[in-house]
Tab-separated table of N, CA and C in Angstrom:
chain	number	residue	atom	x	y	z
X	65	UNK	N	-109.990	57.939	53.586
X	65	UNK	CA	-109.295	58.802	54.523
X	65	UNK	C	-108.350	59.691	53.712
X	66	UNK	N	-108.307	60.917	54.209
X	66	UNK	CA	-107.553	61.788	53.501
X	66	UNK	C	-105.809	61.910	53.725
X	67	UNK	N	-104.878	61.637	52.707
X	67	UNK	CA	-103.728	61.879	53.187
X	67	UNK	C	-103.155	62.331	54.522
X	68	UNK	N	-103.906	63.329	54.872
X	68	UNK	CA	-104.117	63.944	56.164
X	68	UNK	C	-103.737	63.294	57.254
X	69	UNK	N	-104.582	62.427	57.120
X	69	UNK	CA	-104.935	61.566	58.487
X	69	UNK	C	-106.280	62.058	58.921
X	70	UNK	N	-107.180	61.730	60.059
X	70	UNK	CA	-108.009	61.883	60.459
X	70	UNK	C	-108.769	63.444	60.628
X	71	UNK	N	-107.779	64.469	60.978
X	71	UNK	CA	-107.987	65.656	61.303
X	71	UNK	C	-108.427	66.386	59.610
X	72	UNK	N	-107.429	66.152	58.698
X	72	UNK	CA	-107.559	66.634	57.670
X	72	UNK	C	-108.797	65.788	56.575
X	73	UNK	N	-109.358	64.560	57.202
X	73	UNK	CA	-110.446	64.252	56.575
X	73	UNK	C	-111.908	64.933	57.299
X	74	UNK	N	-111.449	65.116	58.360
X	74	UNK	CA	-113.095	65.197	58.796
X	74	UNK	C	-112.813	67.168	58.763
X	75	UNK	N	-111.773	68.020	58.408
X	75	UNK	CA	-111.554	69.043	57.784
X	75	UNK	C	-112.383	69.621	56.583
X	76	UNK	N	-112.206	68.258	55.748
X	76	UNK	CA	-112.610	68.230	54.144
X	76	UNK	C	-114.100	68.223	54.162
X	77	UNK	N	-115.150	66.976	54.821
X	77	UNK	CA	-116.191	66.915	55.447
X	77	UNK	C	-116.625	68.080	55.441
X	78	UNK	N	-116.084	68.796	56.732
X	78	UNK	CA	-116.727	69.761	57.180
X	78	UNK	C	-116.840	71.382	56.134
X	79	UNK	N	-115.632	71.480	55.366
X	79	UNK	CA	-115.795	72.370	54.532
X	79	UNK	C	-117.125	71.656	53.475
X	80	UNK	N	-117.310	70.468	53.060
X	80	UNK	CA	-118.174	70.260	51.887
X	80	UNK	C	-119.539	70.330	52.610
X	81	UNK	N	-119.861	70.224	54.260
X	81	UNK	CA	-121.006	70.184	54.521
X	81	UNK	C	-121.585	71.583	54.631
X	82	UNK	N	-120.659	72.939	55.031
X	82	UNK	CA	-120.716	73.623	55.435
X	82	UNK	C	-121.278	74.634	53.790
X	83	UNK	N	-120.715	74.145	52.706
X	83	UNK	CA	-121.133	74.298	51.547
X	83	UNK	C	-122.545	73.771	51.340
X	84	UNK	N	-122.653	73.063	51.306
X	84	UNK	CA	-124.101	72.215	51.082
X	84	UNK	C	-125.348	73.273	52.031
X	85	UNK	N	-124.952	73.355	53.670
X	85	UNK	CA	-125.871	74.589	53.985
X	85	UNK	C	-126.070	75.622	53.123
X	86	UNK	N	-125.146	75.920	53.248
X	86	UNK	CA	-125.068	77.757	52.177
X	86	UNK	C	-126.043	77.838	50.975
X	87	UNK	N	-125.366	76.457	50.304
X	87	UNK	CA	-126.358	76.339	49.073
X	87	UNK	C	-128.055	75.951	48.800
X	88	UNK	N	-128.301	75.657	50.557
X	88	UNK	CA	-129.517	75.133	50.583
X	88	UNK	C	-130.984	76.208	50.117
X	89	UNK	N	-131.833	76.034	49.782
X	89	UNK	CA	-132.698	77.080	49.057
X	89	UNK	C	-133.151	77.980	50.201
X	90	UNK	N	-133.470	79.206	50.325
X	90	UNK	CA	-133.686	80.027	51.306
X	90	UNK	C	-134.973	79.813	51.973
X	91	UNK	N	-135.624	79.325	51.637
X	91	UNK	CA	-137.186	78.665	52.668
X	91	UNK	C	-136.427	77.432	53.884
X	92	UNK	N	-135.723	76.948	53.535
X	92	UNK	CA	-135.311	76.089	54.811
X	92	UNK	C	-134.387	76.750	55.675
X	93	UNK	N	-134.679	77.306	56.467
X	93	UNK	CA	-133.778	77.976	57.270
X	93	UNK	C	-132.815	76.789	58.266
X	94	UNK	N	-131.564	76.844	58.571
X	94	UNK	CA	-130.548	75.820	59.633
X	94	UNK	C	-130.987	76.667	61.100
X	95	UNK	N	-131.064	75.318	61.593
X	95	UNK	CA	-131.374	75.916	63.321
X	95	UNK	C	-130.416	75.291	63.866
X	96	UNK	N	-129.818	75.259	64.827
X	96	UNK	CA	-128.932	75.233	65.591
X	96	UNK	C	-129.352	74.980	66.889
X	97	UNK	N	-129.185	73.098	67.250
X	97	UNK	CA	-129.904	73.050	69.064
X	97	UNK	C	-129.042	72.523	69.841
X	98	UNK	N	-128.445	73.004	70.904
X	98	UNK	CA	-127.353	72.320	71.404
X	98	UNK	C	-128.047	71.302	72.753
X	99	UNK	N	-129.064	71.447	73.022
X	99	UNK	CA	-129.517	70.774	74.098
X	99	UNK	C	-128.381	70.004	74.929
X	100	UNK	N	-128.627	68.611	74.674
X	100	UNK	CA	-127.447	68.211	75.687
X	100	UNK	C	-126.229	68.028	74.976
X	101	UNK	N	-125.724	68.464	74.475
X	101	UNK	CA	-124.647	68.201	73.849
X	101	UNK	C	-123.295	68.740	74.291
X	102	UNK	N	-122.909	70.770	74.021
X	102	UNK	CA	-121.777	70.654	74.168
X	102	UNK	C	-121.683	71.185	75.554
X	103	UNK	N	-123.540	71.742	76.326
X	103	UNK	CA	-123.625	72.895	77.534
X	103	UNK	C	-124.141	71.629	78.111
X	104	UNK	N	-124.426	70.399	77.650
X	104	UNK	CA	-125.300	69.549	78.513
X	104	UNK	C	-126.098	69.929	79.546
X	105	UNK	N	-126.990	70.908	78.829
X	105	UNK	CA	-128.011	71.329	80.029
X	105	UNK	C	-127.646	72.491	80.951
X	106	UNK	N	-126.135	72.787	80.834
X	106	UNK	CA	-125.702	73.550	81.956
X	106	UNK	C	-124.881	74.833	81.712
X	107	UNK	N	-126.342	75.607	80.722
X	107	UNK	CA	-126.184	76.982	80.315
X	107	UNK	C	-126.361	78.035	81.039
X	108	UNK	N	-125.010	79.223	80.754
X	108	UNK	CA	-125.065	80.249	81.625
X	108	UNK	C	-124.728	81.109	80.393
X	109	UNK	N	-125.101	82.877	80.541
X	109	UNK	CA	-125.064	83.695	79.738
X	109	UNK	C	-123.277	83.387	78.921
X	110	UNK	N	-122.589	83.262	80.068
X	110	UNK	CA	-121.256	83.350	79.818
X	110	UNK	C	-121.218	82.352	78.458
X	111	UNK	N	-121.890	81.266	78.418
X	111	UNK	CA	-121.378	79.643	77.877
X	111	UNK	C	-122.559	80.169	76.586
X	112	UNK	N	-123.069	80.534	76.919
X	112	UNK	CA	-124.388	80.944	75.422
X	112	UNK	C	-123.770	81.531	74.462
X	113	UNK	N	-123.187	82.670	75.065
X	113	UNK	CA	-122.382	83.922	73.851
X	113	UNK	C	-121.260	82.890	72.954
X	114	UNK	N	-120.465	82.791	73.069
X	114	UNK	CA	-119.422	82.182	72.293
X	114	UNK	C	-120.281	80.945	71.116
X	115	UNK	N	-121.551	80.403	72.007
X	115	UNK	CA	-121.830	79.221	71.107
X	115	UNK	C	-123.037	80.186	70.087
X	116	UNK	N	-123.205	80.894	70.302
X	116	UNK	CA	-124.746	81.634	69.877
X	116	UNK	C	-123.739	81.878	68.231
X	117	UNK	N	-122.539	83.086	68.682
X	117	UNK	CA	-121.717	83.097	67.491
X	117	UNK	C	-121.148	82.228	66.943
X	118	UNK	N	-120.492	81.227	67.550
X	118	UNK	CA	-120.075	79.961	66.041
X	118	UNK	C	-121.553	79.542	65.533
X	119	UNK	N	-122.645	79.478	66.112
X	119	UNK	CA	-123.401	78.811	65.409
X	119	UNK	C	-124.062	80.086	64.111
X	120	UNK	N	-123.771	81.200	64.282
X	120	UNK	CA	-124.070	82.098	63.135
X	120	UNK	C	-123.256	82.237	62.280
X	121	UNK	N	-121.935	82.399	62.856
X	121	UNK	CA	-120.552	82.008	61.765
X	121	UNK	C	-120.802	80.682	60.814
X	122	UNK	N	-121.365	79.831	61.616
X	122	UNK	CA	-121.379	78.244	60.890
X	122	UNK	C	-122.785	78.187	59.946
X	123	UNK	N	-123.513	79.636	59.976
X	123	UNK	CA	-124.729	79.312	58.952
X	123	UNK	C	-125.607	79.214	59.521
X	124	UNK	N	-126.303	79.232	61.307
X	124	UNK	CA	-126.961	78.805	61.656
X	124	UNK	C	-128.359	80.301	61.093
X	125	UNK	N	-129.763	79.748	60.891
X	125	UNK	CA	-130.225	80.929	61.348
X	125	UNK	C	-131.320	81.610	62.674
X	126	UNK	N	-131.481	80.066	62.639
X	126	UNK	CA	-132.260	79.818	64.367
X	126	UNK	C	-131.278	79.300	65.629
X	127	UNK	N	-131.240	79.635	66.960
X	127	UNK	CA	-130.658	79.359	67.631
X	127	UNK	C	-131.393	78.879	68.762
X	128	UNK	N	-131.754	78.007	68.863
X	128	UNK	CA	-132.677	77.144	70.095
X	128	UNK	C	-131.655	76.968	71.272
X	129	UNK	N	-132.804	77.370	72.146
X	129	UNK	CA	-132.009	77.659	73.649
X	129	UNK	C	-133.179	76.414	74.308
X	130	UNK	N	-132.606	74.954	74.779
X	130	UNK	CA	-133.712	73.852	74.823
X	130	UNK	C	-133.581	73.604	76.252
X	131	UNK	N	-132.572	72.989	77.171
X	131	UNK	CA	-132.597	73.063	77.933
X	131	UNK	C	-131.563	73.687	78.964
X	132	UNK	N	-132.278	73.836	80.318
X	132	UNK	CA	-130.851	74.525	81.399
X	132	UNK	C	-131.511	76.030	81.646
X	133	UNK	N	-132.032	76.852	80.576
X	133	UNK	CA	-132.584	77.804	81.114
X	133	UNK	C	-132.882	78.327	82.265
X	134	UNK	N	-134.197	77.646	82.815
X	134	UNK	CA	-135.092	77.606	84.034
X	134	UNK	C	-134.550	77.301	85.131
X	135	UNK	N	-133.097	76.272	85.349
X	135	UNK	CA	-132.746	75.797	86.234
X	135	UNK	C	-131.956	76.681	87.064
X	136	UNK	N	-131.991	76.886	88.177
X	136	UNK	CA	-131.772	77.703	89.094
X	136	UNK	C	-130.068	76.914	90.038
X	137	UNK	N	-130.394	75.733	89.761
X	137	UNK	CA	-129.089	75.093	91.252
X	137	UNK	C	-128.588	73.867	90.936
X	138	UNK	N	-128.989	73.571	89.439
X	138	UNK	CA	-128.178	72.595	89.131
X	138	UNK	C	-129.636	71.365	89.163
X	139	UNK	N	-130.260	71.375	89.914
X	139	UNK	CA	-131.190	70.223	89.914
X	139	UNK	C	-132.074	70.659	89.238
X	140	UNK	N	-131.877	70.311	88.146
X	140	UNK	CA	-132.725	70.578	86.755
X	140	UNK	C	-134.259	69.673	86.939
X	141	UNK	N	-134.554	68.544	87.247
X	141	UNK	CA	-135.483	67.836	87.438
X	141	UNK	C	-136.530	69.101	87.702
X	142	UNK	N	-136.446	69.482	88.810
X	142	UNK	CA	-137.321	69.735	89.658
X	142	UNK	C	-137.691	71.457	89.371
X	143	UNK	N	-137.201	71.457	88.191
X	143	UNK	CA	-137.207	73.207	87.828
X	143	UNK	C	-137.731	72.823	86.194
X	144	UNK	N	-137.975	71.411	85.910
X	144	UNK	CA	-138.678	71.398	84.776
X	144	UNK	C	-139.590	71.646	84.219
X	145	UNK	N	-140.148	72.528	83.145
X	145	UNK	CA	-141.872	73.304	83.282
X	145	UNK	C	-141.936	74.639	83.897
X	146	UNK	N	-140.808	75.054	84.951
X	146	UNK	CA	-140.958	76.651	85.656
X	146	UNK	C	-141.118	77.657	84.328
X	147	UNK	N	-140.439	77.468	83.491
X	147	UNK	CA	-140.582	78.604	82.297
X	147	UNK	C	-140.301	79.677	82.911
X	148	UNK	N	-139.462	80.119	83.990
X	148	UNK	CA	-139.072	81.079	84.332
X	148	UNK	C	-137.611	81.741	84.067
X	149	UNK	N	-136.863	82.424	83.255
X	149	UNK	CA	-135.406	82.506	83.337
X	149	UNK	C	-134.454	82.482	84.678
X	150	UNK	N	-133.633	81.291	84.789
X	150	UNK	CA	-132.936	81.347	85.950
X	150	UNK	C	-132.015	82.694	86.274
X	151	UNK	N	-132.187	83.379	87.102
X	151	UNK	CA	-131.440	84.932	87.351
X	151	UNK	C	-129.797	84.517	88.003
X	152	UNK	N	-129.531	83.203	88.215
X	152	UNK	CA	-128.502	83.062	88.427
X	152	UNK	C	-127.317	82.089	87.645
X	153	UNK	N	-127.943	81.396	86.747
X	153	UNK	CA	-127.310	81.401	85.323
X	153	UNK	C	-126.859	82.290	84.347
X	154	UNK	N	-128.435	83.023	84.454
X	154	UNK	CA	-128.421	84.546	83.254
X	154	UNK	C	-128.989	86.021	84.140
X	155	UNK	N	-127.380	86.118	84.567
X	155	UNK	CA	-128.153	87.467	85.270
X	155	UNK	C	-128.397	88.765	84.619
X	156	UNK	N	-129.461	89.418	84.954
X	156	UNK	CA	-129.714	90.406	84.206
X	156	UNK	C	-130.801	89.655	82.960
X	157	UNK	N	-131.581	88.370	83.061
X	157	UNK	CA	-131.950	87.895	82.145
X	157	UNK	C	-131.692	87.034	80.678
X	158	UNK	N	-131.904	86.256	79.850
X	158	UNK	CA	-131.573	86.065	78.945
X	158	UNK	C	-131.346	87.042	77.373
X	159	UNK	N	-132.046	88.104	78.180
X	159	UNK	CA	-131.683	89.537	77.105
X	159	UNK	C	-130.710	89.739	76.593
X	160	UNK	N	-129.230	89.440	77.160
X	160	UNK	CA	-128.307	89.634	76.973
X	160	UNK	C	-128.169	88.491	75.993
X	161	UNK	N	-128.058	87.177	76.071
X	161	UNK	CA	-127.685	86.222	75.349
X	161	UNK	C	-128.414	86.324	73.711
X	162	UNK	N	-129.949	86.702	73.842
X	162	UNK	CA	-130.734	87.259	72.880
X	162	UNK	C	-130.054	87.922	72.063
X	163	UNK	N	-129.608	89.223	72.612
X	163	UNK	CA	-128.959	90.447	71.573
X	163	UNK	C	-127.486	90.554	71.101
X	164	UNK	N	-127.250	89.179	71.367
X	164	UNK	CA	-125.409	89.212	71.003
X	164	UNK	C	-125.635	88.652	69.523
X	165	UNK	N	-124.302	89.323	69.283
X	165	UNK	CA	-124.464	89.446	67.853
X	165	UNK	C	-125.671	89.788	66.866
X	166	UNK	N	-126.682	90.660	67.512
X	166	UNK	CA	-127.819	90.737	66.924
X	166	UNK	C	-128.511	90.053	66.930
X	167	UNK	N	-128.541	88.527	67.486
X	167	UNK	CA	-129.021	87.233	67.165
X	167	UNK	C	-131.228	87.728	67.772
X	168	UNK	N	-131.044	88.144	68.697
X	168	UNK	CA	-132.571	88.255	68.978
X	168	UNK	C	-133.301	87.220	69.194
X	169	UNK	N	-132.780	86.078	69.952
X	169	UNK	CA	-133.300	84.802	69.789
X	169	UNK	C	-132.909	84.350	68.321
X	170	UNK	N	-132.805	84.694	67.511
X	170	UNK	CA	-132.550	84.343	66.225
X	170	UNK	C	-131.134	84.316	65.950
X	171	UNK	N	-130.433	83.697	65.801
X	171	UNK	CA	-129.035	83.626	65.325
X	171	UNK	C	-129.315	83.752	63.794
X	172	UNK	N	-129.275	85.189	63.292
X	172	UNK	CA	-129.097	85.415	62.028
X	172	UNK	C	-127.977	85.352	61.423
X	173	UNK	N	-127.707	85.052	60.572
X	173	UNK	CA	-126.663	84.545	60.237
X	173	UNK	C	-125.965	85.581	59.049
X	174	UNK	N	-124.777	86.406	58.647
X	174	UNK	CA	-124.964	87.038	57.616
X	174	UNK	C	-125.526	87.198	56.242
X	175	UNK	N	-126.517	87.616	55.651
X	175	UNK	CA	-127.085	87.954	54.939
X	175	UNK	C	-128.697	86.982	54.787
X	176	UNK	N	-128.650	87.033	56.315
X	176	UNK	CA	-130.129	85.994	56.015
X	176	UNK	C	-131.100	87.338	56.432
X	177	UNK	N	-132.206	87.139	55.886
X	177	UNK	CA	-133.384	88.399	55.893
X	177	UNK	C	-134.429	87.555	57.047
X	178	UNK	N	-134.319	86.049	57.574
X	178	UNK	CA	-135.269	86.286	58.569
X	178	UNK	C	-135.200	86.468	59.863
X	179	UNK	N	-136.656	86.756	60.141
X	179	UNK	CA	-136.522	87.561	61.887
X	179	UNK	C	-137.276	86.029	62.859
């Protein structure tokens, strides 16, 4: 544990992991999937943007959009497989969430060359 205390160890962590990406050889690209984790399923354009950019700030260069999409009312079950973009999560489409920060579905990350 770091002098710190807790905050300033998992600080240290995170700067040495965040190194270790960077340095990783350019054929492995970092993807980035939040599935259930921080949107637990319950993504809206609004909640995409902010995470789309830390995850490009943080190195990401893929940005997987896994679940919550399709779901229209909260009862995700039953909207599983529609493959349709929910228009009332993402209105105006997921286009918008796509082209922030340039990401294009792709959360490119600065100075990464893939599409």
């Amino acid at each position: 544990m770091a002098a710190g205390g807790l905050d300033e160890t998992i600080g240290v962590l995170t700067v040495q992991r965040r190194a270790l990406i960077r340095s990783r050889p350019p054929q492995l690209p970092v993807s980035f999937d939040d599935s259930m984790n921080r949107l637990m399923g319950a993504l809206t354009t609004a909640r995409l943007l902010p995470l789309i950019d830390a995850a490009a700030s943080a190195g990401a260069d893929i940005f997987c959009v896994d679940a919550g999409w399709c779901d229209e009312d909260g009862g995700w079950w039953d909207s599983v497989g529609e493959r349709r973009p929910s228009t009332t999560r993402s209105p105006g489409g997921l286009g918008r969430a796509w082209t922030a920060s340039g990401s294009a579905a792709w959360c490119r990350a600065p100075g990464s060359n893939r599409r």
